[in-house]
Short mmCIF file of C-alpha atoms and ligand atoms in Angstrom, two decimals:
data_model
loop_
_atom_site.label_atom_id
_atom_site.label_comp_id
_atom_site.label_asym_id
_atom_site.label_seq_id
_atom_site.Cartn_x
_atom_site.Cartn_y
_atom_site.Cartn_z
CA MET I 1 90.85 76.84 37.38
CA ALA I 2 91.67 78.32 40.73
CA LYS I 3 91.39 82.09 41.00
CA LYS I 4 94.76 83.80 40.70
CA GLN I 5 95.56 85.89 43.79
CA LYS I 6 97.12 89.30 43.29
CA THR I 7 98.62 91.50 45.96
CA VAL I 8 98.24 95.26 46.03
CA TYR I 9 99.28 97.74 48.68
CA MET I 10 96.64 100.28 49.56
CA CYS I 11 96.62 103.37 51.79
CA SER I 12 93.94 103.00 54.45
CA GLU I 13 93.57 106.82 54.66
CA CYS I 14 92.93 107.68 51.04
CA GLY I 15 92.71 104.35 49.19
CA ASN I 16 95.61 105.02 46.80
CA GLU I 17 97.12 101.80 45.44
CA TYR I 18 100.79 100.86 45.11
CA LEU I 19 102.62 97.87 43.62
CA SER I 20 105.03 97.62 46.54
CA TRP I 21 104.97 98.64 50.20
CA GLN I 22 106.24 102.04 51.24
CA GLY I 23 106.29 103.90 54.55
CA GLN I 24 104.48 107.03 53.48
CA CYS I 25 101.59 107.44 51.10
CA SER I 26 102.82 109.73 48.34
CA TYR I 27 99.25 110.83 47.62
CA CYS I 28 97.92 111.89 51.03
CA GLY I 29 101.19 112.06 52.95
CA SER I 30 100.10 109.74 55.82
CA TRP I 31 102.71 107.52 57.44
CA ASN I 32 102.34 103.77 58.08
CA THR I 33 98.92 103.56 56.49
CA ILE I 34 99.83 101.34 53.55
CA VAL I 35 98.64 97.77 54.03
CA GLU I 36 98.71 94.66 51.91
CA HIS I 37 95.50 93.46 50.24
CA ARG I 38 94.99 90.21 48.42
CA ILE I 39 92.52 90.52 45.61
CA SER I 40 91.28 87.87 43.24
CA GLY I 41 92.78 87.99 39.74
CA LEU I 42 89.33 88.22 38.16
CA LYS I 43 88.37 91.81 37.52
CA GLU I 44 85.08 92.95 38.96
CA PRO I 45 83.29 95.63 36.95
CA ALA I 46 82.83 98.94 38.71
CA ALA I 47 79.33 99.59 39.97
CA ASP I 48 77.11 101.39 37.48
CA THR I 49 76.05 104.58 39.19
CA ARG I 50 73.68 105.75 36.46
CA ARG I 51 69.93 105.79 36.24
CA ARG I 52 68.56 103.29 33.73
CA THR I 53 67.20 105.07 30.64
CA GLY I 54 67.02 102.24 28.12
CA THR I 55 69.65 103.73 25.78
CA GLU I 56 72.69 101.97 27.25
CA GLY I 57 75.28 100.63 24.88
CA ARG I 58 74.89 103.07 21.96
CA PRO I 59 75.63 106.73 21.45
CA VAL I 60 72.70 109.11 21.17
CA LYS I 61 72.55 112.81 20.26
CA LEU I 62 72.75 114.79 23.45
CA GLY I 63 70.16 117.27 22.17
CA SER I 64 67.63 114.48 21.65
CA VAL I 65 67.90 113.10 25.17
CA GLY I 66 64.70 113.74 27.05
CA THR I 67 65.01 114.71 30.70
CA SER I 68 62.60 114.20 33.50
CA GLU I 69 62.57 115.81 36.92
CA TYR I 70 64.12 113.68 39.60
CA GLU I 71 61.54 112.10 41.83
CA ARG I 72 62.13 113.19 45.38
CA MET I 73 60.68 112.47 48.77
CA SER I 74 60.82 114.72 51.79
CA SER I 75 62.84 113.67 54.82
CA GLY I 76 60.51 115.77 56.97
CA ILE I 77 63.57 117.79 58.07
CA GLY I 78 63.63 121.08 56.17
CA GLU I 79 67.34 121.69 56.67
CA LEU I 80 68.29 118.21 55.41
CA ASP I 81 66.02 118.55 52.35
CA ARG I 82 67.55 121.94 51.61
CA VAL I 83 71.12 120.57 51.66
CA LEU I 84 70.07 117.65 49.43
CA GLY I 85 68.69 120.13 46.88
CA GLY I 86 64.99 119.78 47.73
CA GLY I 87 64.51 116.33 49.23
CA ILE I 88 65.86 112.79 48.90
CA VAL I 89 66.16 111.73 45.24
CA LEU I 90 64.83 108.21 44.65
CA GLY I 91 67.59 105.76 43.78
CA SER I 92 70.33 108.08 45.03
CA LEU I 93 73.25 107.21 47.28
CA VAL I 94 74.08 109.71 49.98
CA LEU I 95 77.21 109.48 52.10
CA ILE I 96 76.92 111.21 55.49
CA SER I 97 80.26 111.73 57.14
CA GLY I 98 81.21 113.18 60.47
CA GLU I 99 83.18 112.56 63.64
CA PRO I 100 81.87 109.89 66.00
CA GLY I 101 79.27 111.36 68.39
CA ILE I 102 78.45 114.38 66.28
CA GLY I 103 74.83 113.30 65.67
CA LYS I 104 74.77 111.35 62.39
CA SER I 105 72.65 108.51 63.78
CA THR I 106 70.34 111.04 65.45
CA VAL I 107 69.55 113.04 62.31
CA ILE I 108 69.10 109.85 60.32
CA ALA I 109 66.80 108.29 62.92
CA GLN I 110 64.60 111.41 62.76
CA ALA I 111 64.56 111.37 58.95
CA ALA I 112 63.90 107.61 58.88
CA ASN I 113 60.88 107.98 61.16
CA ASN I 114 59.45 110.84 59.09
CA VAL I 115 59.88 108.94 55.84
CA ALA I 116 58.33 105.80 57.37
CA GLN I 117 55.30 107.82 58.51
CA ARG I 118 54.75 109.33 55.07
CA TYR I 119 55.95 106.81 52.51
CA GLY I 120 56.09 103.27 53.98
CA THR I 121 58.71 100.71 54.96
CA VAL I 122 62.09 102.09 56.01
CA MET I 123 65.00 99.80 56.81
CA TYR I 124 67.52 101.12 59.34
CA VAL I 125 70.52 98.79 59.34
CA SER I 126 72.69 99.26 62.38
CA GLY I 127 76.06 97.59 62.50
CA GLU I 128 77.17 99.62 65.50
CA GLU I 129 74.34 99.57 67.97
CA SER I 130 71.92 96.94 69.19
CA GLU I 131 68.17 97.26 68.55
CA GLU I 132 67.66 98.43 72.17
CA GLN I 133 70.17 101.24 71.76
CA VAL I 134 68.55 102.42 68.53
CA LYS I 135 65.10 102.18 70.20
CA LEU I 136 66.28 104.27 73.15
CA ARG I 137 67.51 106.98 70.80
CA ALA I 138 64.34 106.82 68.70
CA ASP I 139 62.27 107.17 71.89
CA ARG I 140 64.17 110.35 72.68
CA VAL I 141 64.09 111.95 69.27
CA CYS I 142 60.84 110.73 67.72
CA THR I 143 58.49 111.16 70.65
CA SER I 144 59.80 114.39 72.10
CA GLY I 145 58.02 117.66 72.61
CA GLY I 146 54.90 116.13 74.14
CA ASP I 147 53.30 116.09 70.69
CA PRO I 148 50.89 113.12 70.67
CA SER I 149 51.14 112.81 66.87
CA SER I 150 54.89 112.21 67.07
CA SER I 151 55.56 108.56 67.66
CA ILE I 152 57.72 105.80 66.25
CA SER I 153 56.22 104.72 62.94
CA GLU I 154 54.92 101.17 62.49
CA SER I 155 56.80 101.04 59.16
CA LEU I 156 60.24 101.76 60.61
CA TYR I 157 62.35 98.59 60.88
CA ILE I 158 65.63 98.25 62.72
CA TYR I 159 67.97 95.54 61.46
CA PRO I 160 71.16 94.82 63.44
CA GLU I 161 73.24 93.11 60.74
CA THR I 162 76.67 93.55 59.20
CA SER I 163 76.67 91.13 56.27
CA ILE I 164 75.82 93.13 53.19
CA GLU I 165 74.60 90.04 51.35
CA ASN I 166 72.07 89.29 54.12
CA ILE I 167 70.97 92.92 54.21
CA LEU I 168 70.33 93.07 50.48
CA ALA I 169 68.53 89.72 50.47
CA THR I 170 66.21 90.99 53.23
CA CYS I 171 65.66 94.23 51.35
CA GLU I 172 64.74 92.38 48.13
CA GLU I 173 62.11 90.62 50.20
CA MET I 174 60.76 93.53 52.28
CA LYS I 175 61.07 96.18 49.58
CA PRO I 176 61.76 99.21 51.77
CA CYS I 177 61.38 102.68 50.22
CA PHE I 178 64.44 103.97 52.09
CA LEU I 179 67.55 102.10 53.26
CA ILE I 180 70.03 103.33 55.86
CA ILE I 181 73.44 101.77 56.50
CA ASP I 182 74.92 102.89 59.84
CA SER I 183 77.89 102.68 59.32
CA ILE I 184 79.76 101.51 56.21
CA GLN I 185 82.86 100.81 58.33
CA THR I 186 81.04 97.97 60.13
CA MET I 187 79.75 96.22 56.99
CA TYR I 188 81.42 93.28 55.28
CA SER I 189 80.90 91.40 52.08
CA SER I 190 81.90 87.77 51.49
CA GLU I 191 83.22 88.87 48.09
CA ALA I 192 86.23 90.57 49.68
CA ASP I 193 88.57 88.79 52.05
CA SER I 194 89.82 91.58 54.28
CA VAL I 195 88.46 92.83 57.60
CA ALA I 196 85.39 95.08 57.89
CA GLY I 197 86.29 98.76 57.57
CA SER I 198 89.18 98.15 55.17
CA VAL I 199 89.22 99.94 51.84
CA THR I 200 88.55 96.71 49.94
CA GLN I 201 85.49 95.89 52.08
CA ILE I 202 84.10 99.41 51.88
CA ARG I 203 84.43 99.36 48.11
CA ALA I 204 82.85 95.93 47.76
CA CYS I 205 79.90 96.80 50.04
CA SER I 206 79.33 100.13 48.31
CA ASN I 207 79.31 98.48 44.88
CA LEU I 208 76.56 96.14 46.03
CA LEU I 209 74.59 98.98 47.64
CA ILE I 210 74.83 101.11 44.48
CA ARG I 211 73.57 98.23 42.37
CA PHE I 212 70.65 97.77 44.79
CA ALA I 213 69.77 101.49 44.86
CA LYS I 214 69.86 101.96 41.09
CA THR I 215 67.98 98.78 40.21
CA ASN I 216 65.22 99.23 42.79
CA ASN I 217 65.09 103.06 42.69
CA VAL I 218 65.49 103.14 46.47
CA PRO I 219 67.50 105.92 48.14
CA VAL I 220 70.33 104.66 50.36
CA PHE I 221 71.99 106.71 53.11
CA ILE I 222 75.46 105.52 54.07
CA VAL I 223 76.95 106.73 57.34
CA ALA I 224 80.73 107.02 57.44
CA HIS I 225 83.05 108.08 60.24
CA VAL I 226 85.93 110.45 59.61
CA THR I 227 89.42 110.34 61.05
CA LYS I 228 90.66 112.90 63.55
CA SER I 229 92.09 115.06 60.77
CA GLY I 230 88.62 115.24 59.21
CA GLU I 231 89.45 112.88 56.36
CA LEU I 232 86.97 110.23 55.33
CA ALA I 233 88.95 107.09 56.16
CA GLY I 234 88.39 104.45 53.51
CA PRO I 235 85.11 105.97 52.29
CA LYS I 236 87.22 108.52 50.38
CA THR I 237 87.52 105.76 47.82
CA ILE I 238 83.76 105.67 47.28
CA GLU I 239 83.16 109.42 47.10
CA HIS I 240 83.18 109.29 43.32
CA MET I 241 80.58 106.50 43.23
CA VAL I 242 77.91 108.12 45.40
CA ASP I 243 75.59 110.93 44.33
CA CYS I 244 75.93 113.18 47.37
CA VAL I 245 78.56 113.59 50.05
CA LEU I 246 77.29 115.36 53.16
CA SER I 247 79.43 116.30 56.08
CA PHE I 248 78.11 116.88 59.56
CA THR I 249 80.32 119.14 61.65
CA GLY I 250 80.26 120.99 64.93
CA GLU I 251 82.06 121.16 68.23
CA ARG I 252 81.04 118.56 70.76
CA ASP I 253 80.94 121.03 73.62
CA ARG I 254 78.67 123.35 71.65
CA ASP I 255 75.22 122.48 70.45
CA LEU I 256 75.44 123.95 66.93
CA ARG I 257 75.73 121.38 64.14
CA ILE I 258 76.23 122.30 60.50
CA LEU I 259 75.38 119.99 57.61
CA ARG I 260 77.19 120.76 54.37
CA SER I 261 77.28 119.08 51.01
CA TYR I 262 80.61 118.60 49.26
CA LYS I 263 79.21 116.87 46.23
CA ASN I 264 75.65 116.82 44.96
CA ARG I 265 74.61 115.46 41.60
CA PHE I 266 71.07 116.77 42.13
CA GLY I 267 71.59 120.26 43.55
CA THR I 268 74.07 122.89 44.60
CA THR I 269 76.86 122.34 47.09
CA ASP I 270 76.51 125.81 48.59
CA GLU I 271 73.59 125.11 50.89
CA ILE I 272 74.12 124.50 54.57
CA GLY I 273 71.74 123.10 57.13
CA ALA I 274 71.89 124.25 60.74
CA PHE I 275 70.78 122.26 63.78
CA ARG I 276 70.99 122.40 67.53
CA MET I 277 71.55 119.24 69.54
CA THR I 278 69.09 119.13 72.41
CA SER I 279 68.02 116.46 74.87
CA GLY I 280 65.17 115.68 72.46
CA GLY I 281 67.30 115.25 69.36
CA LEU I 282 68.32 117.72 66.67
CA ILE I 283 66.27 120.87 66.21
CA GLU I 284 66.41 122.89 63.01
CA VAL I 285 67.76 126.42 63.27
CA ALA I 286 65.92 128.70 60.86
CA ASP I 287 67.23 132.04 62.18
CA LEU I 288 70.91 131.15 62.05
CA SER I 289 72.22 134.73 62.22
CA GLY I 290 70.06 135.64 65.18
CA SER I 291 71.12 132.56 67.10
CA LEU I 292 74.86 132.93 66.48
CA ILE I 293 75.15 136.44 67.83
CA GLU I 294 74.72 136.92 71.55
CA SER I 295 76.31 140.27 72.22
CA ASP I 296 76.25 143.62 70.42
CA ALA I 297 79.95 143.23 69.71
CA LYS I 298 80.86 146.71 70.88
CA GLU I 299 83.76 145.40 72.95
CA GLU I 300 87.27 145.81 71.65
CA GLY I 301 88.44 143.04 69.36
CA SER I 302 84.93 141.92 68.46
CA VAL I 303 83.38 142.51 65.01
CA ILE I 304 80.23 141.13 63.40
CA SER I 305 80.85 139.54 60.03
CA ALA I 306 78.48 138.29 57.38
CA VAL I 307 78.74 135.70 54.63
CA TYR I 308 76.25 134.37 52.16
CA GLU I 309 75.80 130.60 52.51
CA GLY I 310 73.70 128.87 49.88
CA SER I 311 70.50 130.82 49.84
CA ARG I 312 70.77 132.79 53.06
CA PRO I 313 73.02 135.31 54.73
CA VAL I 314 74.66 134.25 57.99
CA PHE I 315 75.92 136.74 60.58
CA PHE I 316 78.41 135.81 63.26
CA GLU I 317 80.96 137.36 65.58
CA ILE I 318 84.71 137.31 65.03
CA GLN I 319 86.90 137.99 68.04
CA ALA I 320 90.58 138.84 68.12
CA LEU I 321 93.01 139.25 70.96
CA VAL I 322 96.36 140.93 70.44
CA THR I 323 98.74 140.78 73.40
CA PRO I 324 102.48 141.43 73.86
CA ALA I 325 104.44 138.27 73.12
CA ASN I 326 107.20 136.61 75.08
CA VAL I 327 110.54 137.68 73.73
CA GLY I 328 111.28 136.25 70.31
CA PHE I 329 108.24 134.09 69.94
CA ALA I 330 104.94 135.48 68.67
CA ARG I 331 102.00 133.09 68.56
CA ARG I 332 99.26 133.15 65.96
CA THR I 333 96.15 131.07 66.57
CA ALA I 334 93.07 130.86 64.39
CA VAL I 335 89.91 128.95 65.33
CA GLY I 336 87.08 128.68 62.80
CA ILE I 337 89.00 130.67 60.21
CA ASN I 338 91.83 129.75 57.85
CA TYR I 339 95.23 130.11 59.56
CA ASN I 340 97.06 131.13 56.37
CA ARG I 341 94.44 133.74 55.66
CA ILE I 342 95.01 135.26 59.12
CA ASN I 343 98.76 135.42 58.48
CA MET I 344 98.08 137.18 55.18
CA ILE I 345 95.72 139.67 56.85
CA LEU I 346 98.35 140.38 59.53
CA ALA I 347 100.93 141.11 56.84
CA VAL I 348 98.53 143.48 55.04
CA LEU I 349 97.68 145.21 58.33
CA GLU I 350 101.37 145.75 59.08
CA LYS I 351 102.14 147.14 55.65
CA LYS I 352 98.98 149.12 54.91
CA ALA I 353 97.56 150.09 58.29
CA GLY I 354 100.93 150.87 59.82
CA ILE I 355 100.70 148.68 62.91
CA ASN I 356 103.57 146.53 64.13
CA LEU I 357 102.50 143.07 65.24
CA LEU I 358 105.93 141.46 65.23
CA ASN I 359 106.10 141.30 69.02
CA HIS I 360 102.46 140.47 69.61
CA ASP I 361 100.56 137.23 69.99
CA VAL I 362 97.41 137.21 67.86
CA TYR I 363 94.43 134.96 68.56
CA VAL I 364 91.40 134.99 66.26
CA ASN I 365 88.22 133.07 67.01
CA VAL I 366 84.90 132.70 65.22
CA VAL I 367 82.29 132.61 67.97
CA GLY I 368 79.49 130.03 67.91
CA GLY I 369 81.26 127.23 66.05
CA MET I 370 80.72 128.55 62.52
CA ASN I 371 83.50 127.69 60.05
CA THR I 372 82.68 129.17 56.68
CA GLY I 373 85.96 129.12 54.77
CA SER I 374 84.71 132.22 52.92
CA THR I 375 87.05 135.10 52.13
CA ALA I 376 84.21 137.55 52.90
CA THR I 377 85.23 137.26 56.57
CA ASP I 378 88.67 138.85 55.89
CA LEU I 379 87.56 142.40 56.59
CA ALA I 380 85.88 141.61 59.92
CA ALA I 381 88.95 139.62 61.03
CA ALA I 382 91.23 142.54 60.09
CA LEU I 383 89.02 145.04 61.94
CA ALA I 384 88.86 142.80 65.01
CA ILE I 385 92.65 142.52 65.10
CA TYR I 386 93.03 146.28 64.65
CA SER I 387 90.44 146.99 67.33
CA SER I 388 92.15 144.70 69.86
CA TYR I 389 95.57 146.15 69.03
CA SER I 390 94.47 149.77 69.29
CA GLY I 391 91.93 149.31 72.09
CA LYS I 392 89.40 151.35 70.08
CA THR I 393 85.78 150.38 69.55
CA PRO I 394 83.05 151.68 67.24
CA SER I 395 80.20 153.76 68.64
CA ARG I 396 77.45 152.05 66.64
CA ARG I 397 76.24 148.56 65.79
CA ILE I 398 78.14 147.72 62.65
CA VAL I 399 78.67 144.75 60.30
CA ALA I 400 81.67 144.28 58.03
CA ALA I 401 82.07 142.00 55.03
CA GLY I 402 84.69 141.98 52.28
CA GLU I 403 87.74 140.23 50.95
CA VAL I 404 91.11 141.81 51.69
CA GLY I 405 93.59 141.72 48.81
CA LEU I 406 97.38 141.62 49.18
CA THR I 407 97.57 145.27 48.11
CA GLY I 408 95.26 146.26 50.94
CA CYS I 409 92.35 146.84 48.55
CA LEU I 410 88.88 145.49 49.35
CA ARG I 411 87.51 143.08 46.79
CA SER I 412 83.79 142.73 46.25
CA ILE I 413 81.79 139.83 47.63
CA PRO I 414 78.75 138.06 46.20
CA ASN I 415 75.19 138.81 47.34
CA ALA I 416 76.08 141.94 49.30
CA ASP I 417 72.54 143.27 48.81
CA ARG I 418 71.10 140.28 50.67
CA ILE I 419 73.57 140.87 53.49
CA VAL I 420 72.35 144.47 53.73
CA GLN I 421 68.72 143.32 53.90
CA GLU I 422 69.54 140.93 56.71
CA ALA I 423 71.47 143.68 58.53
CA VAL I 424 68.37 145.87 58.37
CA ARG I 425 66.28 142.99 59.74
CA LEU I 426 68.69 142.46 62.62
CA GLY I 427 68.72 146.18 63.44
CA TYR I 428 72.30 147.14 62.55
CA GLU I 429 73.13 150.83 62.12
CA ALA I 430 75.83 150.49 59.47
CA VAL I 431 77.40 148.01 57.05
CA ILE I 432 80.94 148.32 55.72
CA LEU I 433 81.33 146.79 52.27
CA PRO I 434 83.89 146.96 49.46
CA GLU I 435 83.32 150.13 47.43
CA ARG I 436 82.13 148.25 44.36
CA ASN I 437 79.40 146.49 46.34
CA ALA I 438 78.21 149.79 47.83
CA ARG I 439 78.16 151.54 44.44
CA HIS I 440 76.21 148.65 42.99
CA ALA I 441 73.61 149.08 45.70
CA ALA I 442 73.45 152.79 44.79
CA GLU I 443 73.04 152.06 41.08
CA ALA I 444 70.15 149.76 41.86
CA GLY I 445 68.35 153.01 42.67
CA LYS I 446 67.27 152.05 46.14
CA VAL I 447 69.81 154.25 47.85
CA ARG I 448 71.23 157.74 47.67
CA LEU I 449 74.97 158.17 47.22
CA SER I 450 77.20 160.85 48.65
CA ASP I 451 80.89 160.85 47.90
CA ASN I 452 83.27 162.27 50.50
CA GLY I 453 86.81 161.63 49.42
CA ARG I 454 87.44 157.94 48.95
CA THR I 455 84.73 156.59 51.20
CA VAL I 456 81.28 156.25 49.75
CA THR I 457 78.39 156.53 52.13
CA VAL I 458 75.08 155.23 50.95
CA THR I 459 71.89 155.88 52.82
CA PRO I 460 68.71 154.07 51.86
CA ALA I 461 66.21 156.43 50.26
CA GLY I 462 63.65 157.68 52.76
CA ALA I 463 66.00 157.09 55.67
CA GLU I 464 67.30 160.64 55.98
CA ASP I 465 65.85 160.83 59.46
CA GLY I 466 68.50 158.34 60.52
CA SER I 467 66.17 155.37 60.86
CA GLY I 468 67.75 153.46 57.96
CA ILE I 469 71.04 151.66 57.71
CA ARG I 470 74.20 153.36 56.45
CA ILE I 471 76.10 151.44 53.79
CA ILE I 472 79.74 152.45 53.80
CA GLY I 473 81.78 151.49 50.76
CA ALA I 474 85.52 151.39 51.44
CA ALA I 475 88.16 151.15 48.72
CA ASN I 476 90.86 149.72 50.94
CA LEU I 477 91.61 148.46 54.42
CA SER I 478 92.72 151.82 55.87
CA ASP I 479 89.46 153.46 54.70
CA ALA I 480 87.50 150.62 56.26
CA ILE I 481 89.33 151.00 59.59
CA ARG I 482 88.65 154.75 59.57
CA ALA I 483 84.97 154.23 58.79
CA TYR I 484 84.67 151.50 61.42
CA LEU I 485 86.02 153.64 64.24
CA GLN I 486 84.17 156.81 63.22
P1 LIG Y 1 74.86 110.10 67.63
O1 LIG Y 1 73.76 110.43 66.67
O2 LIG Y 1 74.84 108.74 68.24
O3 LIG Y 1 76.27 110.36 66.97
P2 LIG Y 1 77.00 109.61 65.74
O4 LIG Y 1 76.06 108.67 65.12
O5 LIG Y 1 77.43 110.73 64.82
O6 LIG Y 1 78.19 108.92 66.31
O7 LIG Y 1 74.80 111.24 68.76
C1 LIG Y 1 75.65 111.17 69.79
C2 LIG Y 1 75.61 112.32 70.74
O8 LIG Y 1 74.48 113.14 70.68
C3 LIG Y 1 75.67 111.76 72.11
O9 LIG Y 1 76.88 112.13 72.66
C4 LIG Y 1 74.53 112.32 72.86
C5 LIG Y 1 73.98 113.38 71.99
N1 LIG Y 1 72.48 113.36 71.96
C6 LIG Y 1 71.79 114.41 72.51
O10 LIG Y 1 72.36 115.36 73.07
N2 LIG Y 1 70.42 114.41 72.44
C7 LIG Y 1 69.73 113.40 71.85
O11 LIG Y 1 68.50 113.44 71.79
C8 LIG Y 1 70.47 112.31 71.28
C9 LIG Y 1 69.78 111.17 70.64
C10 LIG Y 1 71.86 112.33 71.35
MG1 LIG Y 2 76.13 106.56 65.17
#
């Protein structure tokens, strides 16, 4: 009997399905992205994304299930291993997304070469570039630095192919220990009848790749491009199938690149990896705080902020510029920091710090390309805006971290003690923290506490001679502003 054809309408942005065509996707809000797909009436089972344990098909007591550590291999890139939770888990599927040209192929080529040198055959499937182009890049990134031991491994294979069936047949034969698909948008499967890059094709190819990874216990890295708005086009539909979703971000005109994980079945999603793009490929940045801060930030409108990312504190500069606006139209611009958050901070500043910003343009910028999304940057942003508005600057090197509440109070932030340690390392003279964080540091017994009114000043024990760092706990935004400009 001939296969029955069924038509569905699918959004090419987010993959949501509809029974009839409509102009706007009600799920993601995109216009003119819904396209017709013909699918065969026979239902295909979803790919099984689990590890085989031998107990499939019957319920077992959860308490009696034995667990084993995941087997991992190192990518040879510390920052990548850190984001993955301690290395590449065998049999896992990792989606690496990022804008075109951000450096996805570069980081993967470096990892592929390292894995090939240590563990054996690595298959790098390129659907975008020819073997010469991949070789040129590998020459740049794998043999840089004049180190004679760094060379392209004999076990690294490049395979310019886009048919997923051919790729998997070759892999069954060559048994690589690591497979890379660059990129999923260029792959096609004969099982689906739409063009490469469509949601149907991406799903079909991913199903086959998952089956391959789980049956052969081979890790597979899938590269995926994102749309201008930062959405994973098409691959959004496979996010739930893969084990890790990594996103590679950065500004093209700056060399800092940040690798983040949005989903990780084998580790935390808090870790970030930092790289610099150089002429010899990507270089890991271990001292992220030190490299993000260039000036002492004693100019007006510039404040050093700190957040805790994964397992390390990161310091960076927030700048604000407040200028008189053209009549009736005040601009607010935020780069590297949430726009709504800035509007909220402006409202709190107006109400609680008594400044009138109605007729002022406000620009806020996070220097160095860092975009943390953390609310711990609120206080530094507020101080930077106040400093630019008032034209006042602090007399000492100072760091500020804390969340600003709608009532103007400062709410505590996690890992403040680690931020203080890093501030000492970087040679800051004072740290402004929410009062609760500062008191906590005092209770830990490492510091002496003196209470003058509502501001708590904590000086590390043994630092009475002024050599230590001053920890200033502020209850609210006005206290923090006063302490900052002291
Ligand atoms: P690429 O990894 O090809 O980006 P993607 O795969 O994410 O599209 O990197 C592209 C950019 O990186 C390119 O514009 C040039 C730059 N680059 C360097 O600056 N140094 C290098 O060693 C390499 C290989 C690339
Ligand atoms: Mg590429």
